[in-house]
């Protein structure tokens, strides 16, 4: 487990006190990379107060305007959620999730994203993720305080640093790097354009097609070479569509 390759991303946090609580939870467990996507109030003295001796994590926190900027260079992204959403995604508890991250964290950039205090992460944000993490709770009240949720996830990551032991998965020995969120997003854009051009995707009735394709590719995890092959296929497909749509020269 390399905790230095794992970042905690907080999206649109409302209360600066929670940001401080998160910094403390992370530092206690040996994580240091905090990303804040459009926080409502930051920097703020409440954050400093709640961080106690983890003020250095607040100082080095990376503040971004968008989620894409915070995770664009990551090869593996986990989204946390207190409830199951419309399209079910691969869903793990914190312990299973730490075991999944462990073998990747040596070479890859990993992000664990946490949502807004009142509304969590949006469906679009959750669809950027390879898998979802849910902390099992009582049915009577499933929503934890943000910093406490971060604490539990970071604790499970730490436990695998202290007690390594799981065998390496095949991902760790793969010969080609896995693609980043940034490249994957470009691919999805290309895919959506092509599917629209060949009229497989009707923008007026998209029927969650792109969400389902995102889930599929997120499960498979494409490497950079596989991604280039798929993009090559899309480029050729679009050329054929353009040829088919071009006015017939012979009629002139
Ligand atoms: N009402 C929101 C809960 C937001 S709690 C919702 O229904 O989604 C704020 C954040 O804390 C969540 O976005 C998530 O990142 C984390 N969190 C809280 N409880 C959680 C749980 N049981 N499992 C996983 N993450 C949780």
Short mmCIF file of C-alpha atoms and ligand atoms in Angstrom, two decimals:
data_model
loop_
_atom_site.label_atom_id
_atom_site.label_comp_id
_atom_site.label_asym_id
_atom_site.label_seq_id
_atom_site.Cartn_x
_atom_site.Cartn_y
_atom_site.Cartn_z
CA UNK A 1 0.00 0.00 0.00
CA UNK A 2 1.39 3.39 -0.96
CA UNK A 3 -0.75 6.01 0.77
CA UNK A 4 1.11 8.80 -1.06
CA UNK A 5 -0.62 7.81 -4.30
CA UNK A 6 -4.08 8.00 -2.77
CA UNK A 7 -5.88 11.33 -2.69
CA UNK A 8 -9.03 12.26 -0.82
CA UNK A 9 -11.29 14.50 -2.91
CA UNK A 10 -14.03 16.53 -1.21
CA UNK A 11 -16.64 17.90 -3.59
CA UNK A 12 -18.36 21.22 -2.80
CA UNK A 13 -18.00 20.94 0.97
CA UNK A 14 -20.29 23.39 2.75
CA UNK A 15 -18.83 23.48 6.27
CA UNK A 16 -15.16 24.40 6.64
CA UNK A 17 -15.13 22.57 10.00
CA UNK A 18 -15.64 19.33 8.11
CA UNK A 19 -12.64 20.08 5.90
CA UNK A 20 -10.52 20.45 9.05
CA UNK A 21 -11.95 17.22 10.46
CA UNK A 22 -11.07 15.43 7.23
CA UNK A 23 -7.49 16.76 7.32
CA UNK A 24 -7.09 15.42 10.84
CA UNK A 25 -8.63 12.03 9.99
CA UNK A 26 -6.26 11.72 7.04
CA UNK A 27 -3.13 12.71 8.92
CA UNK A 28 -3.92 10.32 11.78
CA UNK A 29 -3.97 7.50 9.23
CA UNK A 30 -0.92 8.66 7.26
CA UNK A 31 -2.61 10.11 4.18
CA UNK A 32 -1.56 13.55 3.04
CA UNK A 33 -3.09 14.48 -0.30
CA UNK A 34 -6.28 16.48 0.11
CA UNK A 35 -8.15 17.91 -2.91
CA UNK A 36 -11.00 20.38 -2.49
CA UNK A 37 -13.35 20.88 -5.40
CA UNK A 38 -15.04 24.29 -5.15
CA UNK A 39 -15.34 24.38 -1.35
CA UNK A 40 -17.91 26.92 -0.12
CA UNK A 41 -15.63 28.47 2.49
CA UNK A 42 -11.91 27.86 2.38
CA UNK A 43 -9.51 28.83 3.83
CA UNK A 44 -11.40 29.37 7.06
CA UNK A 45 -10.48 29.45 10.74
CA UNK A 46 -13.00 26.72 11.57
CA UNK A 47 -11.08 24.39 9.29
CA UNK A 48 -7.82 25.24 11.05
CA UNK A 49 -9.43 24.72 14.45
CA UNK A 50 -10.87 21.31 13.61
CA UNK A 51 -7.67 20.19 11.89
CA UNK A 52 -5.73 20.54 15.21
CA UNK A 53 -2.20 19.37 14.33
CA UNK A 54 -3.07 18.61 10.72
CA UNK A 55 -2.93 22.23 9.55
CA UNK A 56 -0.13 21.27 7.14
CA UNK A 57 -2.62 19.20 5.12
CA UNK A 58 -4.84 22.26 4.78
CA UNK A 59 -1.84 24.33 3.64
CA UNK A 60 -0.96 21.80 0.97
CA UNK A 61 -4.57 21.09 -0.08
CA UNK A 62 -5.18 21.46 -3.82
CA UNK A 63 -8.25 23.57 -4.55
CA UNK A 64 -9.85 23.06 -7.98
CA UNK A 65 -12.92 24.45 -9.74
CA UNK A 66 -14.08 21.12 -11.16
CA UNK A 67 -14.03 17.43 -10.31
CA UNK A 68 -12.29 16.68 -13.62
CA UNK A 69 -9.32 18.87 -12.60
CA UNK A 70 -9.03 17.04 -9.29
CA UNK A 71 -9.07 13.51 -10.73
CA UNK A 72 -8.02 13.94 -14.38
CA UNK A 73 -4.64 12.26 -13.89
CA UNK A 74 -6.02 9.32 -11.85
CA UNK A 75 -6.25 5.77 -13.14
CA UNK A 76 -8.64 4.54 -10.45
CA UNK A 77 -11.51 6.44 -8.84
CA UNK A 78 -13.80 5.43 -6.01
CA UNK A 79 -17.02 7.32 -5.27
CA UNK A 80 -18.55 7.13 -1.81
CA UNK A 81 -22.27 7.13 -1.30
CA UNK A 82 -24.71 6.66 1.55
CA UNK A 83 -27.36 5.17 -0.72
CA UNK A 84 -27.68 3.10 -3.88
CA UNK A 85 -28.43 5.05 -7.05
CA UNK A 86 -30.55 4.42 -10.11
CA UNK A 87 -28.06 2.40 -12.10
CA UNK A 88 -26.31 0.03 -9.70
CA UNK A 89 -22.51 0.24 -9.89
CA UNK A 90 -19.98 -2.23 -8.47
CA UNK A 91 -20.34 -1.58 -4.74
CA UNK A 92 -17.82 -2.41 -2.00
CA UNK A 93 -17.52 -1.76 1.72
CA UNK A 94 -14.43 0.12 2.99
CA UNK A 95 -12.47 -3.07 3.78
CA UNK A 96 -13.10 -4.64 0.38
CA UNK A 97 -12.31 -1.35 -1.24
CA UNK A 98 -8.97 -0.99 0.56
CA UNK A 99 -8.07 -4.48 -0.64
CA UNK A 100 -8.90 -3.45 -4.21
CA UNK A 101 -6.82 -0.25 -3.97
CA UNK A 102 -3.83 -1.91 -2.24
CA UNK A 103 -2.22 -3.54 -5.29
CA UNK A 104 -2.83 -0.51 -7.53
CA UNK A 105 -1.45 2.11 -5.20
CA UNK A 106 2.17 1.20 -5.98
CA UNK A 107 2.09 2.57 -9.53
CA UNK A 108 -1.25 4.28 -10.03
CA UNK A 109 -2.93 7.47 -8.92
CA UNK A 110 -6.06 6.67 -6.91
CA UNK A 111 -8.83 9.06 -5.83
CA UNK A 112 -11.55 8.51 -3.25
CA UNK A 113 -14.31 11.11 -3.68
CA UNK A 114 -16.67 12.34 -0.99
CA UNK A 115 -19.83 14.38 -1.59
CA UNK A 116 -21.69 17.37 -0.27
CA UNK A 117 -23.01 17.26 3.29
CA UNK A 118 -26.62 17.66 2.18
CA UNK A 119 -26.78 15.87 -1.17
CA UNK A 120 -23.73 13.64 -1.54
CA UNK A 121 -22.26 13.17 -5.03
CA UNK A 122 -24.35 13.69 -8.18
CA UNK A 123 -25.08 10.80 -10.54
CA UNK A 124 -22.70 12.34 -13.09
CA UNK A 125 -19.91 12.43 -10.49
CA UNK A 126 -20.60 8.84 -9.44
CA UNK A 127 -20.46 7.79 -13.09
CA UNK A 128 -16.84 9.00 -13.28
CA UNK A 129 -15.93 6.22 -10.83
CA UNK A 130 -14.68 2.66 -11.29
CA UNK A 131 -16.58 1.55 -8.24
CA UNK A 132 -18.66 2.82 -5.38
CA UNK A 133 -18.01 2.51 -1.69
CA UNK A 134 -20.71 2.29 0.93
CA UNK A 135 -20.11 2.23 4.67
CA UNK A 136 -22.60 -0.23 6.14
CA UNK A 137 -24.88 1.49 8.65
CA UNK A 138 -28.14 1.06 10.46
CA UNK A 139 -31.12 1.31 8.10
CA UNK A 140 -32.54 3.92 10.44
CA UNK A 141 -29.80 6.47 9.57
CA UNK A 142 -27.30 5.80 6.81
CA UNK A 143 -25.65 9.17 6.35
CA UNK A 144 -22.42 9.68 8.34
CA UNK A 145 -20.76 12.98 9.05
CA UNK A 146 -18.33 13.67 6.19
CA UNK A 147 -15.15 13.60 8.31
CA UNK A 148 -16.24 10.40 10.03
CA UNK A 149 -16.83 8.72 6.68
CA UNK A 150 -13.33 9.78 5.58
CA UNK A 151 -11.93 8.46 8.88
CA UNK A 152 -13.35 4.98 8.32
CA UNK A 153 -12.10 4.75 4.75
CA UNK A 154 -8.60 5.98 5.69
CA UNK A 155 -8.46 3.57 8.62
CA UNK A 156 -9.10 0.59 6.34
CA UNK A 157 -6.40 1.81 3.95
CA UNK A 158 -3.99 2.13 6.86
CA UNK A 159 -4.75 -1.39 8.09
CA UNK A 160 -3.43 -2.78 4.84
CA UNK A 161 -0.26 -0.74 5.21
CA UNK A 162 0.27 -2.13 8.69
CA UNK A 163 -0.76 -5.68 7.79
CA UNK A 164 -0.05 -6.24 4.13
CA UNK A 165 -0.72 -9.73 2.99
CA UNK A 166 -3.09 -9.95 0.12
CA UNK A 167 -1.55 -11.48 -2.99
CA UNK A 168 -0.93 -9.07 -5.87
CA UNK A 169 -3.70 -9.00 -8.44
CA UNK A 170 -3.02 -9.19 -12.15
CA UNK A 171 -3.53 -5.40 -12.37
CA UNK A 172 -0.25 -4.87 -10.56
CA UNK A 173 1.70 -6.82 -13.19
CA UNK A 174 0.01 -5.34 -16.26
CA UNK A 175 2.53 -4.25 -18.90
CA UNK A 176 0.74 -1.11 -20.15
CA UNK A 177 -0.39 1.75 -17.92
CA UNK A 178 -4.13 2.00 -17.26
CA UNK A 179 -5.74 5.05 -18.79
CA UNK A 180 -6.44 8.20 -16.81
CA UNK A 181 -9.82 9.79 -16.18
CA UNK A 182 -8.83 12.60 -18.54
CA UNK A 183 -8.17 10.27 -21.49
CA UNK A 184 -11.19 8.16 -20.67
CA UNK A 185 -13.42 11.26 -20.70
CA UNK A 186 -12.11 12.15 -24.18
CA UNK A 187 -12.92 8.62 -25.30
CA UNK A 188 -16.49 8.83 -23.94
CA UNK A 189 -16.98 12.09 -25.82
CA UNK A 190 -15.70 10.49 -29.02
CA UNK A 191 -17.88 7.42 -28.42
CA UNK A 192 -21.00 9.50 -27.80
CA UNK A 193 -20.45 11.53 -31.00
CA UNK A 194 -19.94 8.39 -33.04
CA UNK A 195 -22.93 6.56 -31.58
CA UNK A 196 -25.05 9.62 -32.34
CA UNK A 197 -23.76 9.82 -35.91
CA UNK A 198 -24.51 6.18 -36.63
CA UNK A 199 -27.90 6.76 -34.97
CA UNK A 200 -27.42 4.12 -32.31
CA UNK A 201 -27.78 6.85 -29.68
CA UNK A 202 -30.76 9.15 -29.95
CA UNK A 203 -29.92 12.34 -28.00
CA UNK A 204 -33.66 12.87 -27.52
CA UNK A 205 -34.01 9.47 -25.79
CA UNK A 206 -30.55 8.50 -24.50
CA UNK A 207 -31.95 5.79 -22.17
CA UNK A 208 -28.91 5.86 -19.85
CA UNK A 209 -26.82 4.37 -22.64
CA UNK A 210 -23.70 6.41 -21.82
CA UNK A 211 -24.04 5.65 -18.10
CA UNK A 212 -24.18 1.94 -18.87
CA UNK A 213 -21.18 2.16 -21.19
CA UNK A 214 -19.26 4.08 -18.52
CA UNK A 215 -20.03 1.34 -16.04
CA UNK A 216 -18.90 -1.31 -18.51
CA UNK A 217 -15.55 0.33 -19.32
CA UNK A 218 -15.03 1.24 -15.67
CA UNK A 219 -15.40 -2.42 -14.74
CA UNK A 220 -13.00 -3.59 -17.42
CA UNK A 221 -10.40 -0.85 -16.85
CA UNK A 222 -8.86 -0.07 -20.24
CA UNK A 223 -5.12 0.34 -20.61
CA UNK A 224 -3.70 3.12 -22.82
CA UNK A 225 -3.16 0.80 -25.78
CA UNK A 226 -6.68 -0.62 -25.64
CA UNK A 227 -8.05 2.90 -25.42
CA UNK A 228 -6.10 3.91 -28.54
CA UNK A 229 -7.44 0.90 -30.44
CA UNK A 230 -11.02 1.84 -29.55
CA UNK A 231 -10.42 5.46 -30.51
CA UNK A 232 -8.95 4.30 -33.83
CA UNK A 233 -12.09 2.28 -34.50
CA UNK A 234 -14.26 5.32 -33.71
CA UNK A 235 -12.21 7.57 -35.99
CA UNK A 236 -12.58 5.12 -38.89
CA UNK A 237 -16.30 4.72 -38.19
CA UNK A 238 -16.78 8.46 -38.36
CA UNK A 239 -14.90 8.61 -41.67
CA UNK A 240 -17.28 6.05 -43.15
CA UNK A 241 -20.27 7.97 -41.85
CA UNK A 242 -18.92 11.14 -43.45
CA UNK A 243 -18.39 9.29 -46.74
CA UNK A 244 -21.88 7.82 -46.63
CA UNK A 245 -23.35 11.27 -45.99
CA UNK A 246 -21.29 13.08 -48.63
CA UNK A 247 -23.13 14.06 -51.82
CA UNK A 248 -22.52 11.53 -54.56
CA UNK A 249 -19.85 12.94 -56.97
CA UNK A 250 -21.18 10.98 -59.94
CA UNK A 251 -24.47 12.87 -59.88
CA UNK A 252 -22.64 16.12 -60.73
N1 LIG B 1 -27.64 12.90 2.11
C1 LIG B 1 -26.46 12.55 1.40
C2 LIG B 1 -25.40 12.14 2.38
C3 LIG B 1 -24.26 13.04 2.34
S1 LIG B 1 -23.15 12.70 3.64
C4 LIG B 1 -26.74 11.39 0.49
O1 LIG B 1 -27.79 10.80 0.62
O2 LIG B 1 -25.92 11.05 -0.36
C5 LIG B 1 -21.70 13.43 2.94
C6 LIG B 1 -20.73 12.47 2.35
O3 LIG B 1 -20.21 11.59 3.37
C7 LIG B 1 -21.29 11.55 1.29
O4 LIG B 1 -21.36 12.16 0.02
C8 LIG B 1 -20.26 10.43 1.31
O5 LIG B 1 -19.09 10.88 0.65
C9 LIG B 1 -19.95 10.32 2.80
N2 LIG B 1 -20.82 9.34 3.47
C10 LIG B 1 -21.71 9.56 4.43
N3 LIG B 1 -22.31 8.41 4.83
C11 LIG B 1 -21.78 7.43 4.06
C12 LIG B 1 -21.98 6.02 3.97
N4 LIG B 1 -22.83 5.37 4.74
N5 LIG B 1 -21.24 5.34 3.07
C13 LIG B 1 -20.35 5.96 2.27
N6 LIG B 1 -20.13 7.30 2.30
C14 LIG B 1 -20.82 8.01 3.20
#
